[in-house]
XYZ file of C-alpha atoms in Angstrom:
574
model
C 156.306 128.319 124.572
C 155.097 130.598 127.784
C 152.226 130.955 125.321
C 151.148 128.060 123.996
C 151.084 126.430 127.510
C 148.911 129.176 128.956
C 146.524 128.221 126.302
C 146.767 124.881 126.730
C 144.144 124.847 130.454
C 141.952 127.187 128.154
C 142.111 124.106 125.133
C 141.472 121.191 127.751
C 138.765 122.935 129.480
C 137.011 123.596 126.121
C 137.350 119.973 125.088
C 136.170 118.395 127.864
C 132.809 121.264 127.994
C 132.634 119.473 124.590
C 133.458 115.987 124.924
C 130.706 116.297 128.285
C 127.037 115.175 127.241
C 123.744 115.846 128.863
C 121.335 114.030 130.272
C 118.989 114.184 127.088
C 122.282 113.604 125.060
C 123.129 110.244 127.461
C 119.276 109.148 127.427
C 118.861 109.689 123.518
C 121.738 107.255 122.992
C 120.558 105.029 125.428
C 117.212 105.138 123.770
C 119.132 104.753 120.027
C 120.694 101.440 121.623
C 117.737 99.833 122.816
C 116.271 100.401 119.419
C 118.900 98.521 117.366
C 118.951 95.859 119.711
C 115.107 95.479 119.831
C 115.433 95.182 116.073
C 118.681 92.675 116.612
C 116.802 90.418 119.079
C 113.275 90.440 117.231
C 114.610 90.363 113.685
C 117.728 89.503 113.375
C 117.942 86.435 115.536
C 115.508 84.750 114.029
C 116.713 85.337 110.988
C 120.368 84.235 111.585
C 118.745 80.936 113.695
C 116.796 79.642 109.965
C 120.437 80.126 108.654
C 121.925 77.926 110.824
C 119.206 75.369 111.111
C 119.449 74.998 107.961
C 122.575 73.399 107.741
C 122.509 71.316 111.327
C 120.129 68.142 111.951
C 118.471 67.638 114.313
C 120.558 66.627 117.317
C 122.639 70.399 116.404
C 125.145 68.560 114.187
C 126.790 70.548 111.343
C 125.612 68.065 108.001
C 126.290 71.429 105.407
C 123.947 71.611 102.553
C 122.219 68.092 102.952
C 118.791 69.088 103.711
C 119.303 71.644 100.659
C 120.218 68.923 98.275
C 117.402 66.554 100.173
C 114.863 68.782 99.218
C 115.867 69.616 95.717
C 116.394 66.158 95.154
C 112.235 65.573 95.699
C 110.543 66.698 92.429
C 107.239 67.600 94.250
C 108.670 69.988 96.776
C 111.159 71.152 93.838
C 107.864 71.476 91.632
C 106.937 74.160 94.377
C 109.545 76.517 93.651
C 108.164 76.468 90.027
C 104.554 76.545 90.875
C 105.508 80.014 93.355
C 107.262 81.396 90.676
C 104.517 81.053 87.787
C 101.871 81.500 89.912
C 103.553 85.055 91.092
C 104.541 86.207 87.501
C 100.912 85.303 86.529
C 99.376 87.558 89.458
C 102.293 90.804 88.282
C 100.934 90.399 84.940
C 97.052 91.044 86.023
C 97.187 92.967 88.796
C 99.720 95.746 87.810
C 98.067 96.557 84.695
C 94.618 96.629 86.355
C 96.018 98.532 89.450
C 97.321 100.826 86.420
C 94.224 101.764 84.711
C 92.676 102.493 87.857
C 94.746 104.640 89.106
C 94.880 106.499 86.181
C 91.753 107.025 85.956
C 91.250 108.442 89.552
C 94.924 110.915 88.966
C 94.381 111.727 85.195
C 90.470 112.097 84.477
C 87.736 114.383 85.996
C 84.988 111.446 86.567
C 82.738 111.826 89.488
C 83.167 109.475 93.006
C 86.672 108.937 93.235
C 86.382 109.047 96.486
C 84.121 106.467 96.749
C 86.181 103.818 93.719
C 89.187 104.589 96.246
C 87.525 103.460 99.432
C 86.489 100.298 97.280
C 90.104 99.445 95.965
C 91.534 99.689 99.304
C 88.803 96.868 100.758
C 90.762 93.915 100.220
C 93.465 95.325 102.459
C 91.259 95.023 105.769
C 90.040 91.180 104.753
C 92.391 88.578 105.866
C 93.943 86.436 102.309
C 91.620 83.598 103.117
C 88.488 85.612 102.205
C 88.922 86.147 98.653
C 90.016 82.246 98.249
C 86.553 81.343 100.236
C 84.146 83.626 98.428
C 85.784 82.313 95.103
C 85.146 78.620 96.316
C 81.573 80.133 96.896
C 81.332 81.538 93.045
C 82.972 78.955 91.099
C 83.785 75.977 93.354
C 82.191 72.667 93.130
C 79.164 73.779 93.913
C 79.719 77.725 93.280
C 77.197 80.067 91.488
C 78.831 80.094 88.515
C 80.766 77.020 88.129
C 79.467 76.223 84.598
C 81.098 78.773 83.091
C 84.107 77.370 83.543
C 83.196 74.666 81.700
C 84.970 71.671 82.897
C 87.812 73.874 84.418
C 88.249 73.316 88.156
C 88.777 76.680 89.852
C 91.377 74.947 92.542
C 94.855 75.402 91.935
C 96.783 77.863 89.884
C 93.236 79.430 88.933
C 92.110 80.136 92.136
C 95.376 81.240 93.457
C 96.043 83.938 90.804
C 92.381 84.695 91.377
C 92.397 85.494 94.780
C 96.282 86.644 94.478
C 95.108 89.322 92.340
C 92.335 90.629 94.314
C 94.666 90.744 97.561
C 97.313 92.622 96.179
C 95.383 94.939 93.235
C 95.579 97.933 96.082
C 98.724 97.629 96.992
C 99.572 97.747 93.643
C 97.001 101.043 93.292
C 98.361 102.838 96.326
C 102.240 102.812 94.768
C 100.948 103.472 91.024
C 98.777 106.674 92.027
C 102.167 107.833 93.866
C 103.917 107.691 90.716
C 101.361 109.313 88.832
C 100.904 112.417 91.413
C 104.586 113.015 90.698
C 103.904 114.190 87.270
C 105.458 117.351 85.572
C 102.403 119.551 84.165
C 105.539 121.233 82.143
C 105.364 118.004 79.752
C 102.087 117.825 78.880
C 101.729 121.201 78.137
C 104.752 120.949 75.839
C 103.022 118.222 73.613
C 99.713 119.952 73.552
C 101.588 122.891 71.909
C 103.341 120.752 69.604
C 99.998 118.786 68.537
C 101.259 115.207 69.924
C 98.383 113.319 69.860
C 96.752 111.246 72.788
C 97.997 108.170 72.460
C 101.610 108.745 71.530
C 101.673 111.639 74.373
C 101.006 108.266 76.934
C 103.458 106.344 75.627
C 106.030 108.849 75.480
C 105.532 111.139 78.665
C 103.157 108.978 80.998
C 104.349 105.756 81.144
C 108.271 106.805 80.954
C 107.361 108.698 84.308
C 106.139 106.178 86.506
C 107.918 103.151 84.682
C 110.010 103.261 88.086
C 106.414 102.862 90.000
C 105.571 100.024 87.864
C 108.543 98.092 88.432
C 108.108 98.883 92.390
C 104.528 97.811 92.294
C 105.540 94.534 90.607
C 108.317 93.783 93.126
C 105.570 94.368 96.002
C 103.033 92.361 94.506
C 105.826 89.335 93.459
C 106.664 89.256 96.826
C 103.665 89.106 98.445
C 102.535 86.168 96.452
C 105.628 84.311 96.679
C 104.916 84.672 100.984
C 101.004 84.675 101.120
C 100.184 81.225 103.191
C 96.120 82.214 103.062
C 94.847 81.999 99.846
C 97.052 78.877 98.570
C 95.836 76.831 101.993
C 92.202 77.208 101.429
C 92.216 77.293 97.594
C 95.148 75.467 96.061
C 93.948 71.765 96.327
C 96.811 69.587 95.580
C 99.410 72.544 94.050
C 101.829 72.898 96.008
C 103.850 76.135 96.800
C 106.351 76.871 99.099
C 104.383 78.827 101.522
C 101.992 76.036 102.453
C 105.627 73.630 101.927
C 106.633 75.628 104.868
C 103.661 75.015 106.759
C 103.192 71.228 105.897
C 107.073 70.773 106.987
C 107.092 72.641 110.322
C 103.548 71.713 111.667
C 102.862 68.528 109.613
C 106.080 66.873 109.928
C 107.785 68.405 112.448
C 110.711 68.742 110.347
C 112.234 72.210 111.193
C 115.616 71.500 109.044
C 113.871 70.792 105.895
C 111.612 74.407 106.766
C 114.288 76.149 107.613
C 115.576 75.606 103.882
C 112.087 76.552 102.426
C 112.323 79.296 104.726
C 115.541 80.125 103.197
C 114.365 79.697 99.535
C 111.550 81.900 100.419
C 114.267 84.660 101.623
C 116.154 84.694 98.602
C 113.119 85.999 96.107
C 111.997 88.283 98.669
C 115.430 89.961 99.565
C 115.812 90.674 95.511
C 112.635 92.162 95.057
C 113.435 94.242 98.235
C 116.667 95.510 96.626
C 115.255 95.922 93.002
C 112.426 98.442 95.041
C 114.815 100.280 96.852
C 116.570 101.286 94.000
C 113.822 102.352 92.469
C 112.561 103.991 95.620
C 115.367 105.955 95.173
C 115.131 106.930 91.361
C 111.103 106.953 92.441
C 112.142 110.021 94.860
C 114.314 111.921 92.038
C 111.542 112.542 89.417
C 109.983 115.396 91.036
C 112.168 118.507 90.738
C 111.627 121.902 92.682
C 110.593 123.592 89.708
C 108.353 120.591 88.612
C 104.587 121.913 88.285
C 101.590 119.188 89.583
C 99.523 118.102 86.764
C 96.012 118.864 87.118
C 93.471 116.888 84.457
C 91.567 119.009 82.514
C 87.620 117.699 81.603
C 87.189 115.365 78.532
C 83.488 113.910 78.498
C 84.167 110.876 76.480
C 87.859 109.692 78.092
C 85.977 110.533 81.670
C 83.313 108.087 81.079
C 85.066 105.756 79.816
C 87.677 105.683 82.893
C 84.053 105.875 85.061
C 82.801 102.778 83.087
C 86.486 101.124 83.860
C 86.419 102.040 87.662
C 82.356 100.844 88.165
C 83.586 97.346 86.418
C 86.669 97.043 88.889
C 84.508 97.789 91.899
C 82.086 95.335 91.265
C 84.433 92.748 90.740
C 86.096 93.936 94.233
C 82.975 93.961 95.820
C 81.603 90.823 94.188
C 84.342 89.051 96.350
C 83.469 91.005 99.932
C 79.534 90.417 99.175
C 79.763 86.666 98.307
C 81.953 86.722 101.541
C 79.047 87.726 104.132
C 76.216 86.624 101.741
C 77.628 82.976 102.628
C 78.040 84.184 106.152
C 73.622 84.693 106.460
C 73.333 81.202 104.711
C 71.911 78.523 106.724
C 74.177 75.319 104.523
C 75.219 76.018 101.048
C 73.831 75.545 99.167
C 71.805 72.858 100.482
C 69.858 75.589 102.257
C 69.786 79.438 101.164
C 67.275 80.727 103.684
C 69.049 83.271 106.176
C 69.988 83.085 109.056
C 72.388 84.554 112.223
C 72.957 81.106 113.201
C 76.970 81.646 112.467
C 77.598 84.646 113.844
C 76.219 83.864 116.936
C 78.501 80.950 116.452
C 81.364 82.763 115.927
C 80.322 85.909 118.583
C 79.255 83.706 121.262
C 80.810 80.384 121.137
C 83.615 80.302 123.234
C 86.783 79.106 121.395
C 85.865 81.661 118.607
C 84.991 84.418 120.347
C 88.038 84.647 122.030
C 89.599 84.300 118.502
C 87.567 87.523 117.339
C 88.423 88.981 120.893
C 92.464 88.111 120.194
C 92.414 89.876 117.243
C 90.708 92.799 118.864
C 93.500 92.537 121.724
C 96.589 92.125 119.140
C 95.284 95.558 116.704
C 94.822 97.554 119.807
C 98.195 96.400 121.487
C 100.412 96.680 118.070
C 98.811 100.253 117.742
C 99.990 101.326 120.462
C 103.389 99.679 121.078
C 103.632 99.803 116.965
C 103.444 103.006 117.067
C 105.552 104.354 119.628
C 108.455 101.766 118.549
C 108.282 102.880 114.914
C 108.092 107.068 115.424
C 110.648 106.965 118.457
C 112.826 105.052 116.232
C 112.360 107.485 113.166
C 112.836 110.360 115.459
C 116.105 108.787 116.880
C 117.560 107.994 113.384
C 116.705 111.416 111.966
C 116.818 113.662 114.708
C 119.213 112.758 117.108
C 122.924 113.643 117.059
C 126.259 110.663 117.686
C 126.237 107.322 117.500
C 126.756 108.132 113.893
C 126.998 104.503 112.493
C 124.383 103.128 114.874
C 122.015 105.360 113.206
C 122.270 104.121 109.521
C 122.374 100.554 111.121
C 118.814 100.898 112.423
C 117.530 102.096 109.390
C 118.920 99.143 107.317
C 117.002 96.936 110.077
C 114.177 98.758 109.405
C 113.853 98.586 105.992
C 115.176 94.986 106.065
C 111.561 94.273 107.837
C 110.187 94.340 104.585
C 112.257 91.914 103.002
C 111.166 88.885 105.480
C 108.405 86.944 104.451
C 105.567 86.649 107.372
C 106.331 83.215 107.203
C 109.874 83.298 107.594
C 110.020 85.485 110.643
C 107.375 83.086 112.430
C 109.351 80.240 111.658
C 112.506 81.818 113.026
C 110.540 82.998 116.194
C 109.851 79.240 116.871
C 113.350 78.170 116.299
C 114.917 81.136 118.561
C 112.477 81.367 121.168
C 111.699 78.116 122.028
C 115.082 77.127 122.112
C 115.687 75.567 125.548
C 118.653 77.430 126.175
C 116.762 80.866 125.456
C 116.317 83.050 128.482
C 113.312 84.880 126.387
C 111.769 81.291 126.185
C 108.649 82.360 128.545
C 107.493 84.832 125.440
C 106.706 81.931 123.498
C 103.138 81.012 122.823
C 102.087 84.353 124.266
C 100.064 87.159 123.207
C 103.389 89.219 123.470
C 105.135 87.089 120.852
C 102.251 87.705 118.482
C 102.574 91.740 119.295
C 106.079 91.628 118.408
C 106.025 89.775 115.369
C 103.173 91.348 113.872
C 105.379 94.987 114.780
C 108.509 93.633 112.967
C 106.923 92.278 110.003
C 104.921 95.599 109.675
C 107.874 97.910 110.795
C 109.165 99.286 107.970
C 105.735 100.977 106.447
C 105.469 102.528 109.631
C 109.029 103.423 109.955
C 109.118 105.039 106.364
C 105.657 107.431 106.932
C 107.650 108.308 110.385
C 110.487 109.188 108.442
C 108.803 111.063 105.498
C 106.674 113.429 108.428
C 110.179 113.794 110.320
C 111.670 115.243 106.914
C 109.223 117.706 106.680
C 110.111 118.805 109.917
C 112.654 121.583 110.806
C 115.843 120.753 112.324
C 115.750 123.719 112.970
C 113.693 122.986 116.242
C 116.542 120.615 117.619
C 119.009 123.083 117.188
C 116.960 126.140 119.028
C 116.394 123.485 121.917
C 119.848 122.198 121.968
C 121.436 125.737 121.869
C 118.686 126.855 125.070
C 119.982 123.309 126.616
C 116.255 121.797 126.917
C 116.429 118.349 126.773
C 115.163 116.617 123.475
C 112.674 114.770 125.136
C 110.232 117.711 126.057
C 111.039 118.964 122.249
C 110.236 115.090 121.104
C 106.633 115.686 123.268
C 105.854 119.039 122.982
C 106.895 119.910 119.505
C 107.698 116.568 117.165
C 104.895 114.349 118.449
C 101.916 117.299 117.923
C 103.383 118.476 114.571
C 103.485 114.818 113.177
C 100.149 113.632 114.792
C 98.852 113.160 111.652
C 101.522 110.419 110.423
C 101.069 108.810 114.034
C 97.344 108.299 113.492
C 98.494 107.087 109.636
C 100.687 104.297 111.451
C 98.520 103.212 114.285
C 95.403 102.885 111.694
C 97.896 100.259 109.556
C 98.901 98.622 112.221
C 95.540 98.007 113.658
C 94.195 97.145 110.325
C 96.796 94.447 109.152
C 97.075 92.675 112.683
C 93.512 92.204 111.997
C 94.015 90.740 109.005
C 97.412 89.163 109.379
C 98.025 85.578 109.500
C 101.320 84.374 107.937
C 102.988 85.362 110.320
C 101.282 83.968 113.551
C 100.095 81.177 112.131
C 103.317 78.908 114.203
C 102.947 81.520 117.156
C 100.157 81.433 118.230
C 98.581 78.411 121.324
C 94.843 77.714 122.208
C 94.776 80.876 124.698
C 95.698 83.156 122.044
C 94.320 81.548 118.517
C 93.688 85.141 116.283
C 90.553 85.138 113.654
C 92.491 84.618 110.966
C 94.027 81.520 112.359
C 90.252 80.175 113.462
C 89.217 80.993 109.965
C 91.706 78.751 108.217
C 90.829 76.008 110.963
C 86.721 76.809 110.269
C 87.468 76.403 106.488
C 89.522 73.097 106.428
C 86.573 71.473 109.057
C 84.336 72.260 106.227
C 82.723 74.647 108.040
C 82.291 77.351 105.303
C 79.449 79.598 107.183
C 80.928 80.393 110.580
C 84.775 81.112 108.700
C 82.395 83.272 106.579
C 81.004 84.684 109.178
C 84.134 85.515 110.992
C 86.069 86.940 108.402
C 83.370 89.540 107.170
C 83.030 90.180 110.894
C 87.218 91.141 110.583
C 86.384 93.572 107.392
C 83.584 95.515 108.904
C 85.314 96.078 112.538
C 88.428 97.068 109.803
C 86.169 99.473 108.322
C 84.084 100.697 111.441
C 87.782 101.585 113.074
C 88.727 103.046 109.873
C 85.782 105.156 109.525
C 86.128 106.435 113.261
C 89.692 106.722 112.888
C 88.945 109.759 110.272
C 86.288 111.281 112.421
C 88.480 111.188 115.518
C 91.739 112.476 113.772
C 89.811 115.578 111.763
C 88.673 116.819 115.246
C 91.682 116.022 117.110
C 93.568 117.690 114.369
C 91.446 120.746 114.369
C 91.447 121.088 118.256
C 94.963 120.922 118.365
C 96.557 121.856 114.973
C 94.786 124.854 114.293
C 97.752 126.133 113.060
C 97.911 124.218 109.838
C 94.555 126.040 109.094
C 95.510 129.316 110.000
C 98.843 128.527 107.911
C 96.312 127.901 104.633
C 94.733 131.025 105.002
């Protein structure tokens, strides 16, 4: 007894050495908190306010499922679910397989200019959705180029939506298919060369059985992005109606936010089950490649690499057909009344005031999301992955995170209006700001970041946390002086995307947004339903090529900052 109570002081004094936490310890959790609630407030919320709009009227009275049997009980807003649904399944069904080819062509053959096909592919993602739908008014339209060869086919409606579905989503599609492919075993293909399997059957049996799980995650992506895209339907759907512009007709047309919020709901539902059908294959996605797996490397074959050249030189022409028919119409004087050129609408849309603060709003939001983007997404990463208790606040924040993805642009814009405009909302001074546009744009963009945060983090020791931790330096100065130089490269990844698509974005703002702080995008749907086709031209090439330009100097600017101060990674190589 004499013993075990001397030890007992000796036990206490241990626990409570243990039980004490630093300063780092105390600011990482406080850091960890602020996180999940930022995600709470800005996702969450607005999610859980469509939920219960949905089922009060307005004067806040509980009336159930009315305004869900209301609006099944119209056939032409039930005809929209329909219309979404074909309308998506027709897009999966010609984008995948053309996203296919070309990536297999750039992963499995030896043609020449990949880099250059790439660069092409990727295009559509810096144009905002309305583009494609205008330059496809311009080419087959009433009065487009080639209107006859549709005979007596209009190109508005379905047509033109799947059209101009397919060229906004064909590289997303490409970007998740040539991810699939680079996981390839080389160990399989040389075991059917030595057993004389021929060509075809060696694709059919090795190739597409190892990146089935790619195709179905490419399909869910591209389903779900059609299902939400407001852009393209607006400008080029005439009277078929979808549930994205439903949304839109409902909240701003009508001013009926209980009959939105159940569109908003019905646009949820799709988009949650493609997000679960991808994570699950994320997850068999991840288990392909084993540690003894070896990367395949294509070996030269003159006749399959021109015809995969021929295959990628039709694709980019079609890509680029849309892009040039985009700022040809922008150097038109009145189509096509008048074809001579002219800089008539860009000075318009540079120098005219309500639209160059448009184009300067957009320049404002990319720059602001980068940066605030950025450091939300990688400090969150870092906190998730690298920082010790709060062990069930951690996987929490990661399920917000990848929930992100799952919300429709649409969706979380119309539960921003509902939450923070609510008179009883403290936060109600953020609406109709340029901040409620940042934040939006970083939520509905979050978990992209927060995933190539995560992968770089990975790849990083823990090794370093422990050293730090065991010399008591605070994780802060390890966040700054070792984490945030060693994954510079990722950081640069993230604040490139998030510049890009805030350019670009538009479902999303397009119920945020007031006359101080109208975005491109938004001033290109209003150019294009005023009729004014030149200056909405105009505006939206001027959106690709500052895309591009920052694009362009992004990968000058990271290979020298890299160099200067990651010399390491070279001397690694060598």
């Amino acid at each position: 007894m004499q013993a075990s109570s001397k030890l007992n002081p000796v036990l206490l004094t241990s626990t409570r050495r243990s039980l004490k936490l630093s300063g780092g310890d105390i600011l990482a959790r406080v850091l960890l908190v602020a996180v999940a609630g930022g995600l709470a407030l800005f996702l969450l919320a607005p999610l859980a306010t469509i939920l219960l709009r949905g089922v009060l009227d307005n004067n806040g009275n509980f009336v159930g499922l009315l305004h869900f049997r209301d609006y099944l009980a119209t056939p032409s807003l039930k005809r929209s679910i329909l219309n979404s649904c074909s309308v998506a399944f027709a897009v999966v069904f010609i984008s995948v397989p053309m996203a296919f080819f070309f990536a297999y062509a750039i992963n499995r053959s030896c043609m020449r200019f990949k880099g250059g096909f790439k660069f092409i592919a990727l295009l559509p993602l810096l144009a905002p959705s309305l583009l494609s739908a205008i330059a496809f008014i311009q080419w087959f339209g009433n009065q487009g180029v080639l209107k006859p060869l549709l005979g007596g086919a209009s190109i508005y409606g379905a047509p033109g939506i799947i059209l101009a579905e397919v060229y906004n989503t064909f590289p997303h599609a490409m970007m998740i298919i040539t991810t699939a492919l680079s996981l390839a075993d080389a160990r399989l293909y040389e075991a059917a060369d030595s057993m004389g399997t021929g060509t075809l059957r060696r694709f059919f049996t090795i190739t597409l059985p190892s990146c089935k799980y790619g195709l179905i995650s490419a399909a869910t992506v591209v389903f779900t992005y059609v299902i939400s895209d407001f852009g393209a339907p607006k400008v080029i759907g005439g009277n078929f109606s979808v549930l994205s512009v439903d949304v839109f007709k409902q909240v701003v047309g009508q001013q009926n936010f209980g009959r939105g919020a159940v569109v908003g709901v019905l646009l949820l539902l799709p988009s949650i089950l493609s997000f679960a059908i991808d994570s699950l294959v994320r997850r068999k996605l991840q288990a392909q490649l084993s540690a003894r797996s070896v990367p395949y490397k294509p070996k030269p074959q003159s006749a399959f690499d021109r015809w995969m050249t021929a295959y990628c030189v039709l694709v980019s022409i079609l890509l680029l057909s849309v892009v040039g028919m985009a700022i040809f119409s922008s150097f038109i004087k009145l189509w096509p009344y008048n074809l001579e050129l002219t800089l008539r609408h860009y000075q318009y849309a540079l120098l005219d005031g309500d639209l160059s603060a448009a184009y300067t709003n957009s320049l404002k939001l990319g720059f602001l999301t980068a940066v605030f983007g950025t450091t939300a997404a990688f400090t969150g990463a870092y906190l998730t992955e690298k920082s010790r208790g709060l062990g069930s606040l951690r996987p929490l924040v990661h399920l917000m995170a990848m929930l992100s993805m799952a919300v429709p642009g649409l969706v979380l814009g119309l539960g921003y209006i509902m939450f923070f405009n609510h008179p009883d909302n403290p936060l109600k001074f953020l609406y109709a700001s340029m901040s409620i546009l940042v934040f939006s744009t970083i939520i509905h963009y979050y978990t992209s970041s927060h995933l190539t945060a995560v992968s770089a983090l990975k790849a990083l020791d823990n090794e370093f946390e422990a050293v730090a931790a065991s010399l008591k330096i605070p994780f802060y100065k390890t966040f700054l002086r070792v984490t945030v130089p060693v994954c510079l490269p990722a950081l640069l990844d993230i604040a490139r995307y998030y510049f890009v698509v805030s350019m670009a974005t538009l479902s999303c703002v397009v119920f945020l947004y007031s006359p101080d702080t109208i975005l491109s995008s938004v001033a290109i749907m209003n150019l294009d339903e005023a009729g004014d086709i030149g200056p909405a031209a105009a505006l939206a090439s001027l959106t690709v090529v500052t895309s591009a330009l920052v694009c362009l100097l992004y990968g000058w600017f990271s290979k020298a900052l890299i160099n200067k101060t990651q010399a390491w990674r070279t001397c690694t190589m060598h």
